[in-house]
mmCIF file of C-alpha atoms in Angstrom:
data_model
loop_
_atom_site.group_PDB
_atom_site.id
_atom_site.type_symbol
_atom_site.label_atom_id
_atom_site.label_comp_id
_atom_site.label_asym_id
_atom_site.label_seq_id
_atom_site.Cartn_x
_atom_site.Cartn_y
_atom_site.Cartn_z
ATOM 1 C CA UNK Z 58 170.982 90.979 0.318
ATOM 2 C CA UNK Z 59 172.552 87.243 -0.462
ATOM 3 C CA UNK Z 60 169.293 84.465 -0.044
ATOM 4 C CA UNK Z 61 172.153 83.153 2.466
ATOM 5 C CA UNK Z 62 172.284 85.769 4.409
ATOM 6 C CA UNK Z 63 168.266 86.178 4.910
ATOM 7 C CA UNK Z 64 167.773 82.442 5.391
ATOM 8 C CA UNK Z 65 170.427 82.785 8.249
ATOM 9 C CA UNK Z 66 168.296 85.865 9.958
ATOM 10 C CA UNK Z 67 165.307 83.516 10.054
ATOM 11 C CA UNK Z 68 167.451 80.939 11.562
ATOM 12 C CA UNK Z 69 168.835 83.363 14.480
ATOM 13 C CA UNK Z 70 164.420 84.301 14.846
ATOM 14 C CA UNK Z 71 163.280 80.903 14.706
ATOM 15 C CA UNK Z 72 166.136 80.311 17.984
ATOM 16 C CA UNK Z 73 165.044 83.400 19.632
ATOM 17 C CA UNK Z 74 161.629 82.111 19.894
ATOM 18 C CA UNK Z 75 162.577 78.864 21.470
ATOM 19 C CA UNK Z 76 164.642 80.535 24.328
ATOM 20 C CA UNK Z 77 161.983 83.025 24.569
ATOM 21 C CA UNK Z 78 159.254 79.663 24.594
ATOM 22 C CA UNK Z 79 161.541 78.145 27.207
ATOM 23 C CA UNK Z 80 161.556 81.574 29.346
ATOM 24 C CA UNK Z 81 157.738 81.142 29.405
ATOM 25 C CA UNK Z 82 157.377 77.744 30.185
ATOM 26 C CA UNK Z 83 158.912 78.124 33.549
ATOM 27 C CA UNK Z 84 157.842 81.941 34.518
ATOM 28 C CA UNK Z 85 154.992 80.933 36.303
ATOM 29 C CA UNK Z 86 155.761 79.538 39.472
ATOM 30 C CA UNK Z 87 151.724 79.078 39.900
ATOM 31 C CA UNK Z 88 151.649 76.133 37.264
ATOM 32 C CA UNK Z 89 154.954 74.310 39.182
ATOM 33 C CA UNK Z 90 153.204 73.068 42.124
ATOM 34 C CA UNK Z 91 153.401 69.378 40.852
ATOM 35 C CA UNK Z 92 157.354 69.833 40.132
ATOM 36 C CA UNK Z 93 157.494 71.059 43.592
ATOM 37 C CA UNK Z 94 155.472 68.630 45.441
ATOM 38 C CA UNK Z 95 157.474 65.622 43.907
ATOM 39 C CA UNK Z 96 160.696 67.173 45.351
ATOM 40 C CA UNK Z 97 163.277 64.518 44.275
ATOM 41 C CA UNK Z 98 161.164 61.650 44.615
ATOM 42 C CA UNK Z 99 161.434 60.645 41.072
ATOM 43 C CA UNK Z 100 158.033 60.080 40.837
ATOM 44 C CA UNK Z 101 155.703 61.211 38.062
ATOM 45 C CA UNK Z 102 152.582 64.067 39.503
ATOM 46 C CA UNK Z 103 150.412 66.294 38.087
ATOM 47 C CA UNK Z 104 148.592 69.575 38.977
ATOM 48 C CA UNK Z 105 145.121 70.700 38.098
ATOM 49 C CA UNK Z 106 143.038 73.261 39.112
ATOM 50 C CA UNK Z 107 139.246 73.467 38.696
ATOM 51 C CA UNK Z 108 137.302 76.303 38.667
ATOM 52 C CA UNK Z 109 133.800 76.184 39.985
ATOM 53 C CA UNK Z 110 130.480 78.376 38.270
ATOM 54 C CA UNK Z 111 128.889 80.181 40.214
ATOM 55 C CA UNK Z 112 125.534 78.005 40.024
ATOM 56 C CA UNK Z 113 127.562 75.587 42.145
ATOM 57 C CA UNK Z 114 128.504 75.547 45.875
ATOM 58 C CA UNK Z 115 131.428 73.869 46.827
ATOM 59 C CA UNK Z 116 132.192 73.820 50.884
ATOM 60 C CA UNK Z 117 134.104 71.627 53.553
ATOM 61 C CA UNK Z 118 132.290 68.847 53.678
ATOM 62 C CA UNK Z 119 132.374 68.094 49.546
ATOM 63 C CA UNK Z 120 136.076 68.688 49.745
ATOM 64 C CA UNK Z 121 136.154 66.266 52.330
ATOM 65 C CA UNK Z 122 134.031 63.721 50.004
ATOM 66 C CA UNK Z 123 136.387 64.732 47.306
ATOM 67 C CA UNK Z 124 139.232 64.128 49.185
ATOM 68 C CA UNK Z 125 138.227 60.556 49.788
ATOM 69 C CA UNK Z 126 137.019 59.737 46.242
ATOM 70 C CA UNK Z 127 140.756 60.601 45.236
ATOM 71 C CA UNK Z 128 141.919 58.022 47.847
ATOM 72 C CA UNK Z 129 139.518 55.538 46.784
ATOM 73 C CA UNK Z 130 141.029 55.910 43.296
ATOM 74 C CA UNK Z 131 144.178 55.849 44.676
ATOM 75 C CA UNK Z 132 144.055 52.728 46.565
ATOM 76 C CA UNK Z 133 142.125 51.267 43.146
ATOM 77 C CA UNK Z 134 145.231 52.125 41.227
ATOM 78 C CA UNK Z 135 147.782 50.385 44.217
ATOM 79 C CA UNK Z 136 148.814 53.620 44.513
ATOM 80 C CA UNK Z 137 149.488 54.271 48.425
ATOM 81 C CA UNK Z 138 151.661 56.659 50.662
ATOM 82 C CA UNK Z 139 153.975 54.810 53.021
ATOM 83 C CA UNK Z 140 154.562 55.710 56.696
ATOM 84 C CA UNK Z 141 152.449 58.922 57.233
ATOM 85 C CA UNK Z 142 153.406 60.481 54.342
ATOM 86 C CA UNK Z 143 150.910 61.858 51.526
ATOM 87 C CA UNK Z 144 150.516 61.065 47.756
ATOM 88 C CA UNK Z 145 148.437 64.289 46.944
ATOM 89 C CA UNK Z 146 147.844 68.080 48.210
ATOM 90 C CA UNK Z 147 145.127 70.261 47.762
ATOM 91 C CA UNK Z 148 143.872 73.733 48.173
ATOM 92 C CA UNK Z 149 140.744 76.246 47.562
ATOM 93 C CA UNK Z 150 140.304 80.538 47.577
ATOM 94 C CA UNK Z 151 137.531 82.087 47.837
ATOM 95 C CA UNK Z 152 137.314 86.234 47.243
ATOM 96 C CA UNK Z 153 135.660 88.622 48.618
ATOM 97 C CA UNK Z 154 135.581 92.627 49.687
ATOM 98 C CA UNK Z 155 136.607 93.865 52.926
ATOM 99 C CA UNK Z 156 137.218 97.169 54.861
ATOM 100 C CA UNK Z 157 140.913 96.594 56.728
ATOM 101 C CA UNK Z 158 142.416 99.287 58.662
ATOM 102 C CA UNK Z 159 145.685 99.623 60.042
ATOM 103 C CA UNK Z 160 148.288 102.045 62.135
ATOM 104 C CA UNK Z 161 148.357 104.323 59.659
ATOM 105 C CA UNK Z 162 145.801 103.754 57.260
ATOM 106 C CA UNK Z 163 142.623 102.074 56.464
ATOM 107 C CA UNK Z 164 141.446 100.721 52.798
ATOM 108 C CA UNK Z 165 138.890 98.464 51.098
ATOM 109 C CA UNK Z 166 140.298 95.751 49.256
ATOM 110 C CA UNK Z 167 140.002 92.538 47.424
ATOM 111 C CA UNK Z 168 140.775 89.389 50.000
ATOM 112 C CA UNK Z 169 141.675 85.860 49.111
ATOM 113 C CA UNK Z 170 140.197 83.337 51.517
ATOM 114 C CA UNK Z 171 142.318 80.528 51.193
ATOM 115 C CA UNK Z 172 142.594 76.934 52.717
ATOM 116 C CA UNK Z 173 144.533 73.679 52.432
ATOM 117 C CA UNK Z 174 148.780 74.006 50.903
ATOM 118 C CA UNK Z 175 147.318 77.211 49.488
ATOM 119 C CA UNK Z 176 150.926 78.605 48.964
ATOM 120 C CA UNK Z 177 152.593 75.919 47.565
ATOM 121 C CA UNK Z 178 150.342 76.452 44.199
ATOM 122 C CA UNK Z 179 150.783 79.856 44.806
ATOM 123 C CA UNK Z 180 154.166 80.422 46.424
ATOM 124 C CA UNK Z 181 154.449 84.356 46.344
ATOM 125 C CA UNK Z 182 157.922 85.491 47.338
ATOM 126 C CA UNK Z 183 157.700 86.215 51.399
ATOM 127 C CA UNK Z 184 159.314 89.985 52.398
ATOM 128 C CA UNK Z 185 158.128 89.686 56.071
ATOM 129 C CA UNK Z 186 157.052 87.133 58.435
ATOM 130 C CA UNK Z 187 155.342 83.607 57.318
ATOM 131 C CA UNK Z 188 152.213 82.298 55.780
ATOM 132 C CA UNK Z 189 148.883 81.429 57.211
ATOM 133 C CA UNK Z 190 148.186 77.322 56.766
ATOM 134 C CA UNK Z 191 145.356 75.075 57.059
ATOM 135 C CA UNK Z 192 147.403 73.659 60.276
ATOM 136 C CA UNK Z 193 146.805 76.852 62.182
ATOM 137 C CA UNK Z 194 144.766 76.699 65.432
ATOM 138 C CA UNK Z 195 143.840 79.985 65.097
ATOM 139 C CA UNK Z 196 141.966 81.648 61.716
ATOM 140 C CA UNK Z 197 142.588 84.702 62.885
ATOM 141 C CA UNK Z 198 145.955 85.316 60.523
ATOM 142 C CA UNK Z 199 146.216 87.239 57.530
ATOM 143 C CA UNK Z 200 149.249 87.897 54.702
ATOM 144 C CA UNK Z 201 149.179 91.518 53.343
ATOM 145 C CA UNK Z 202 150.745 92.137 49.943
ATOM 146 C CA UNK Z 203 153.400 94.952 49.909
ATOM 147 C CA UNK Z 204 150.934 97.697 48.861
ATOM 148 C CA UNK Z 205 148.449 97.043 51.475
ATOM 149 C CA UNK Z 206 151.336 96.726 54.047
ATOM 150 C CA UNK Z 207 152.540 100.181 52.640
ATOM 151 C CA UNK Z 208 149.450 101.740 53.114
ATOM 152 C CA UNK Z 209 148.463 100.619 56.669
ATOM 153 C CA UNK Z 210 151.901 101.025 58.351
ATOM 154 C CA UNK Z 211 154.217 102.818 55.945
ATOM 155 C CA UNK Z 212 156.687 99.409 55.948
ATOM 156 C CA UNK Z 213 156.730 95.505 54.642
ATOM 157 C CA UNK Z 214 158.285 94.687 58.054
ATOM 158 C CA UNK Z 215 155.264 94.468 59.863
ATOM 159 C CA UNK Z 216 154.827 90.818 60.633
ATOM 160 C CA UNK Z 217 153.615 90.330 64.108
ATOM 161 C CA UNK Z 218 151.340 93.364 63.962
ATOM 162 C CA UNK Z 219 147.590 93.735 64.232
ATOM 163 C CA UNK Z 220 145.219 94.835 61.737
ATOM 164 C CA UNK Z 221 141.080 94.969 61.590
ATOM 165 C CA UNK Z 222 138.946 93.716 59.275
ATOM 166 C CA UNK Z 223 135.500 94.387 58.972
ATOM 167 C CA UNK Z 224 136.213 95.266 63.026
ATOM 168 C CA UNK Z 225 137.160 92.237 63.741
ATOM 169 C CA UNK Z 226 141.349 92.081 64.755
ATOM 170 C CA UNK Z 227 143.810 89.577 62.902
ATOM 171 C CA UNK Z 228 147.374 89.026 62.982
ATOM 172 C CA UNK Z 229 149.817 90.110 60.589
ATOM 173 C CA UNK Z 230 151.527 86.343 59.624
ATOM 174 C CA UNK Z 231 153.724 88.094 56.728
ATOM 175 C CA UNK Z 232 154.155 90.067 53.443
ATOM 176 C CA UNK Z 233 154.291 89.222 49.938
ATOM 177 C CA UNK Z 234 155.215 90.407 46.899
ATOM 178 C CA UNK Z 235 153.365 90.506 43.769
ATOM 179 C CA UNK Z 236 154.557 88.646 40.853
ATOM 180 C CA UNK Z 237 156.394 91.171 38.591
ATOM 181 C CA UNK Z 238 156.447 89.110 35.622
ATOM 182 C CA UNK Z 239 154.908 90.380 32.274
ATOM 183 C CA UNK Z 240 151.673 88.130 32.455
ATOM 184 C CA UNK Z 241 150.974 88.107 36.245
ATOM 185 C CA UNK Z 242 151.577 92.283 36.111
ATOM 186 C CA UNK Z 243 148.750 92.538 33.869
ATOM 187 C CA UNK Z 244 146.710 89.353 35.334
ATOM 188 C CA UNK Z 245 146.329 91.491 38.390
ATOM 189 C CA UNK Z 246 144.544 94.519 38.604
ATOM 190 C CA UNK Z 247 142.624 94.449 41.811
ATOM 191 C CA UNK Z 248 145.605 96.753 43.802
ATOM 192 C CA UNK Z 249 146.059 96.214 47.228
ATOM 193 C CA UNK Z 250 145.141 92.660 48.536
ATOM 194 C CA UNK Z 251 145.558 90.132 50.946
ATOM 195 C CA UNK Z 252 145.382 86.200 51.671
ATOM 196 C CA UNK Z 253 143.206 85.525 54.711
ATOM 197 C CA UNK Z 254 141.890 81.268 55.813
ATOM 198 C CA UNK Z 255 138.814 80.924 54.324
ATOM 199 C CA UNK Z 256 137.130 80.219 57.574
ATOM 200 C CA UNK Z 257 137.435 83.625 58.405
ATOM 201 C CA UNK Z 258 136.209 85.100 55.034
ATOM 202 C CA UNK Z 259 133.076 82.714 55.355
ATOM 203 C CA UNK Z 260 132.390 84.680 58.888
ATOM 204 C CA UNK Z 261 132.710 88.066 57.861
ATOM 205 C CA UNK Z 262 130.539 87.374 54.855
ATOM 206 C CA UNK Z 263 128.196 85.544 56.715
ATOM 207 C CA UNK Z 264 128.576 82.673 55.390
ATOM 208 C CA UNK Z 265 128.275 83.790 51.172
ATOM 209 C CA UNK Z 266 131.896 82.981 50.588
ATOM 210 C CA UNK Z 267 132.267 80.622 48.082
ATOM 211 C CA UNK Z 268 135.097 78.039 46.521
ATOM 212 C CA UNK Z 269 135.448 79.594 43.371
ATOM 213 C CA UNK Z 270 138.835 77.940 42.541
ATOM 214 C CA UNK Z 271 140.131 73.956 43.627
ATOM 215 C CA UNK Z 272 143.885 73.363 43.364
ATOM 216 C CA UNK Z 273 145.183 69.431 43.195
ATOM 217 C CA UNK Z 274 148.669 67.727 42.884
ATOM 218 C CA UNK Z 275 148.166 64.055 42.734
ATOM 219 C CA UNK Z 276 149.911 60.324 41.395
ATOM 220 C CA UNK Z 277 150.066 60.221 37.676
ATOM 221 C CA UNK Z 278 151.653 57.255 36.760
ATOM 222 C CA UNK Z 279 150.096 57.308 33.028
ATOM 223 C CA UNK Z 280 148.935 60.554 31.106
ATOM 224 C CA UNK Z 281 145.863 61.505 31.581
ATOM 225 C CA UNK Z 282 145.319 59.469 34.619
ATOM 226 C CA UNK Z 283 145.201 62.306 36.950
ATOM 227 C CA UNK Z 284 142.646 64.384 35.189
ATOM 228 C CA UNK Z 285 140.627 61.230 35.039
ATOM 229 C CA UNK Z 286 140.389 60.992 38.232
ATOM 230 C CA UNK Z 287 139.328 64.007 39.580
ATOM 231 C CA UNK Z 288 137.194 64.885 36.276
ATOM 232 C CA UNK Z 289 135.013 61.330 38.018
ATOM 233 C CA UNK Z 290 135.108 62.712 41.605
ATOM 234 C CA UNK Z 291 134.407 66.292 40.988
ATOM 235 C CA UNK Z 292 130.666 67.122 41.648
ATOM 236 C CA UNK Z 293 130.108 69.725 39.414
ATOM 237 C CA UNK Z 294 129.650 68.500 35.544
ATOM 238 C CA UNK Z 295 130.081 72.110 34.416
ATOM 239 C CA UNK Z 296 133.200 73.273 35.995
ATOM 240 C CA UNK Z 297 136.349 73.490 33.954
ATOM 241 C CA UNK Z 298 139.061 71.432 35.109
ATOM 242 C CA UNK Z 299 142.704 72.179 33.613
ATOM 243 C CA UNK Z 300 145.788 70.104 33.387
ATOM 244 C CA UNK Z 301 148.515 72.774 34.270
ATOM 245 C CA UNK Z 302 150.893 70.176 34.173
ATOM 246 C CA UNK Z 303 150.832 69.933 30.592
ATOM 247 C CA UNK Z 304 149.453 72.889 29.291
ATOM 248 C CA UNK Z 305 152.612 74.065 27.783
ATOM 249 C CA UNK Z 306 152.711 70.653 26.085
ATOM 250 C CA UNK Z 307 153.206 70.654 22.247
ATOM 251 C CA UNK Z 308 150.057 69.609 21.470
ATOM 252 C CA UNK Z 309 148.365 71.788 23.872
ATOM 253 C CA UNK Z 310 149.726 74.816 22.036
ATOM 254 C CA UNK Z 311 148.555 73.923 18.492
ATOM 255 C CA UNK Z 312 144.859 73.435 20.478
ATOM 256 C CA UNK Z 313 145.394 77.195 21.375
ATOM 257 C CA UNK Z 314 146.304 78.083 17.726
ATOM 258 C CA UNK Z 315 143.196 75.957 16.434
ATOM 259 C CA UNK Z 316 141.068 77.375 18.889
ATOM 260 C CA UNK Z 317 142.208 81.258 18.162
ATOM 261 C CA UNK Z 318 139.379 84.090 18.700
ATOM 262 C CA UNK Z 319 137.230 80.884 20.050
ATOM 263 C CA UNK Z 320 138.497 80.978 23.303
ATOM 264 C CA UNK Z 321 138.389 84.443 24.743
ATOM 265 C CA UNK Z 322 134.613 84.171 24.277
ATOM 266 C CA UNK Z 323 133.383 83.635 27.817
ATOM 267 C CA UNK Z 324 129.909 81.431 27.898
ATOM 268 C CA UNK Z 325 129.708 79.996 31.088
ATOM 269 C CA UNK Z 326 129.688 81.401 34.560
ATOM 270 C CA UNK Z 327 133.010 80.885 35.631
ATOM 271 C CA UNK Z 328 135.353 83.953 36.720
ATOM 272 C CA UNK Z 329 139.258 83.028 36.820
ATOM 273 C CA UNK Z 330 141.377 84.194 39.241
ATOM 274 C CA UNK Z 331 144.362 86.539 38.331
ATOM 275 C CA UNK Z 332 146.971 83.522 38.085
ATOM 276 C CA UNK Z 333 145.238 81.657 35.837
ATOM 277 C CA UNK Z 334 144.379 84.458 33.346
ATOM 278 C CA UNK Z 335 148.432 85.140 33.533
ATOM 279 C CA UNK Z 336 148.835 81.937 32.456
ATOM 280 C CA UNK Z 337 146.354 81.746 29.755
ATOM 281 C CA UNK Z 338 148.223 84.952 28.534
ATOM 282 C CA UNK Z 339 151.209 82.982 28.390
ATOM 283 C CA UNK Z 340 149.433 80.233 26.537
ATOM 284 C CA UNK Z 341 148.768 82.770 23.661
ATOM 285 C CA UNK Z 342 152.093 83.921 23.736
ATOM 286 C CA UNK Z 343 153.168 80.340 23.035
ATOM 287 C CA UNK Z 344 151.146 79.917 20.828
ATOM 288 C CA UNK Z 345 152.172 83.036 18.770
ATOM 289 C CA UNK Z 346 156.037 81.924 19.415
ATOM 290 C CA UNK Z 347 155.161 78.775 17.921
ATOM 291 C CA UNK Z 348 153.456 79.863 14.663
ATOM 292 C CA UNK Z 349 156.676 82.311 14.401
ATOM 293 C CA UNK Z 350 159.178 79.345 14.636
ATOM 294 C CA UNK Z 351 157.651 77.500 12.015
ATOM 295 C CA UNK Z 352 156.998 80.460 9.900
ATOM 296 C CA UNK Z 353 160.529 81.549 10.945
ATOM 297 C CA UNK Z 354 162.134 78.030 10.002
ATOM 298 C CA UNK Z 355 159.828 77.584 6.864
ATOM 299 C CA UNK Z 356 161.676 79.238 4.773
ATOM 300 C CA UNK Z 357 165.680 77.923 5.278
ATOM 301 C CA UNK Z 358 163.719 74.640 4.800
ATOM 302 C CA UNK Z 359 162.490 75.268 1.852
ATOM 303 C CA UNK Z 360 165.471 76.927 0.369
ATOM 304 C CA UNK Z 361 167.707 73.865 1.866
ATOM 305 C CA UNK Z 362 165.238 71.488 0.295
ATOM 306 C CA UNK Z 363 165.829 73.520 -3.471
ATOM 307 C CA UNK Z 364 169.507 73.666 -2.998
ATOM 308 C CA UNK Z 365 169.152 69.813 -1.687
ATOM 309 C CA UNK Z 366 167.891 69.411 -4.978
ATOM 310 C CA UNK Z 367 169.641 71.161 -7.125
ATOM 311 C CA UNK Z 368 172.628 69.335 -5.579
ATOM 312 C CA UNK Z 369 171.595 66.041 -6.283
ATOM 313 C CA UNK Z 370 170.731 67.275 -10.072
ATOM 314 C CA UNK Z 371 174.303 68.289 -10.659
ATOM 315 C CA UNK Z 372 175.671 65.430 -9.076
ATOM 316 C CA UNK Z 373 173.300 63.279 -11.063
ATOM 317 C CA UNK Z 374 174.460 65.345 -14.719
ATOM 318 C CA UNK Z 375 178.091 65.534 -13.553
ATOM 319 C CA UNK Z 376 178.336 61.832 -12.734
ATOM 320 C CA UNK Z 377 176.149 60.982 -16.347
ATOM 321 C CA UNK Z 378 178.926 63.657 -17.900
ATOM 322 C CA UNK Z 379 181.836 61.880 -16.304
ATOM 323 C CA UNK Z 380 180.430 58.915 -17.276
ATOM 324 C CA UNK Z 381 179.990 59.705 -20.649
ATOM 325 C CA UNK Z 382 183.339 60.433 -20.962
ATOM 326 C CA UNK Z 383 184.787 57.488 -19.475
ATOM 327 C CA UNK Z 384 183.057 55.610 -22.039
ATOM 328 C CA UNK Z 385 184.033 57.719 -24.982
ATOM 329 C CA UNK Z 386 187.924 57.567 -23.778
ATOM 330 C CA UNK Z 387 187.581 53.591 -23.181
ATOM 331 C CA UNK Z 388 186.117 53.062 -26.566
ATOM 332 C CA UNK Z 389 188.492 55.492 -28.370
ATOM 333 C CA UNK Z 390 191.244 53.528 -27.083
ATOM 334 C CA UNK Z 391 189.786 49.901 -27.990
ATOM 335 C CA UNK Z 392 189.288 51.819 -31.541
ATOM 336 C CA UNK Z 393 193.216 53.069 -31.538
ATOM 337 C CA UNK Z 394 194.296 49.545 -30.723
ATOM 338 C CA UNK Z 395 192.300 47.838 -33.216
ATOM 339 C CA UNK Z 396 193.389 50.136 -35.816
ATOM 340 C CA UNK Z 397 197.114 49.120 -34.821
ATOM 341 C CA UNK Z 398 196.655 45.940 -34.617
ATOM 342 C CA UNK Z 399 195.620 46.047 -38.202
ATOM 343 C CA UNK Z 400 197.983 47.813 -39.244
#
């Protein structure tokens, strides 16, 4: 096969992996919140999550203090909201087990106690009804995905409705579907679920719910500035606290290729929640798409650089050739018109 023909295969791979990079990078409606939050503001925001060990409690009242430790920093920064408006959201989930029965069935399943904009970081696609919100009087509402919907009441239209869990009755607010993508479809392997307010989780637990996962989209006028803030406010020195904002950044891709085999080791005791593991899956994909493209582009490089070369050589012995013979013709002739004029 003609070296042109190859070279031109690895160019058609090395595009494929950046549309297929690009198709990653904005899968995951989970790390978009900031994108969505800023609306068309213009202004600059990032999103972070943090998630919390299990050696450390997190409840109300320490969001609360968080909450105003972010304002503080805020106001430091003459960064303020005008009119009532906000600079920043939040939001927290909590999980736990519980026994929910319905018209037509009854299961245990895996529940998501949730609080704050909970759904704008997480804004599964709605087949039924509405969310539950922070806002609610009530914390008595609950979001079934489609599964669990199917199995109570044979349908997704069942907003409205009344289910029990752990004997206690909640309204159906809506149903959701599951993220379908590759990463999320493997993330998530707990089967039927549902969102419930995180008040309501802490009662039927009796109170051993805990904030396993803090959401934030705040100001970031500078890089960096963001995570600086809330790495200073957050309470706990040994939870993780992520960026999502930029972790499909350039450089934060080469950190997963440096840090390959390293980090899927698990020493601490934090457990991530289904949307962040999908997008730590897409990380290594990245990453892997990455190390393709430059092995992929590599090669047509090199062989451009040789030909580059080679190029230049031949133009360099052509011109000294030409040359050459310029100067042999120009003294022949002064030679033939000496010899005549001697004649």
């Amino acid at each position: 096969m003609p070296i042109i023909v190859v070279n031109a295969l690895f160019l058609l791979a090395f595009f494929a992996c950046l549309i297929a990079s690009a198709s990653i990078r904005g899968m995951l409606l989970s790390q978009q919140a900031s994108r969505a939050w800023a609306g068309q503001s213009g202004e600059r925001f990032a999103q972070l999550s943090v998630f919390i060990p299990d050696t450390f409690s997190l409840d109300k009242e320490g969001i609360h203090r968080l909450r105003t430790s972010i304002d503080r920093a805020l106001v430091d920064a003459s960064l303020e909201a005008t009119g009532t408006g906000r600079l920043h959201t939040d939001a927290w989930a909590a999980t736990g087990d519980v026994f929910v029965s319905g018209a037509q069935g009854a299961t245990s399943v895996r529940a998501y106690g949730v609080g704050g904009n909970f759904f704008l970081f997480r804004p599964l696609r709605l087949r039924d009804g509405s969310y539950i919100s922070s806002h609610d009087i009530m914390h008595d509402r609950v979001v079934l995905d489609e599964e669990l919907a199917w199995r109570l009441f044979g349908s997704v239209q069942v907003a409205g409705l009344e289910v029990t869990v752990d004997g206690r009755p909640h309204i159906i607010a809506g149903v959701v579907a599951r993220d379908d993508d590759f990463a999320s479809s493997r993330a998530y392997v707990d089967g039927a679920g549902m969102f419930m307010s995180f008040e309501s989780l802490t009662e039927l637990s009796g109170g051993r719910a805990r904030i396993s996962t803090y959401m934030l989209v705040m100001p970031d006028p500078i890089t960096g500035f963001a995570l600086g803030v809330l790495t200073d406010a957050f309470p706990a020195s040994n939870a993780r606290i992520i960026e999502n904002s930029a972790r499909y950044s350039l450089s934060n891709t080469f950190g997963t290729i440096a840090s390959f085999g390293v980090r899927s080791m698990r020493v601490d005791n934090i457990i991530y929640p289904y949307w962040e593991n999908a997008a730590r899956f897409t990380e290594d994909w990245l990453a892997l798409l990455l190390a393709l493209s430059i092995a992929f582009v590599l090669c047509p490089l090199v062989f451009g650089v040789i030909y580059a070369v080679k190029g230049i050589a031949f133009m360099i012995k052509r011109g000294k050739s030409t040359a050459i013979k310029i100067i042999q013709e120009r003294n022949d002739r002064k030679a033939e018109a000496y010899l005549q004029k001697n004649e």
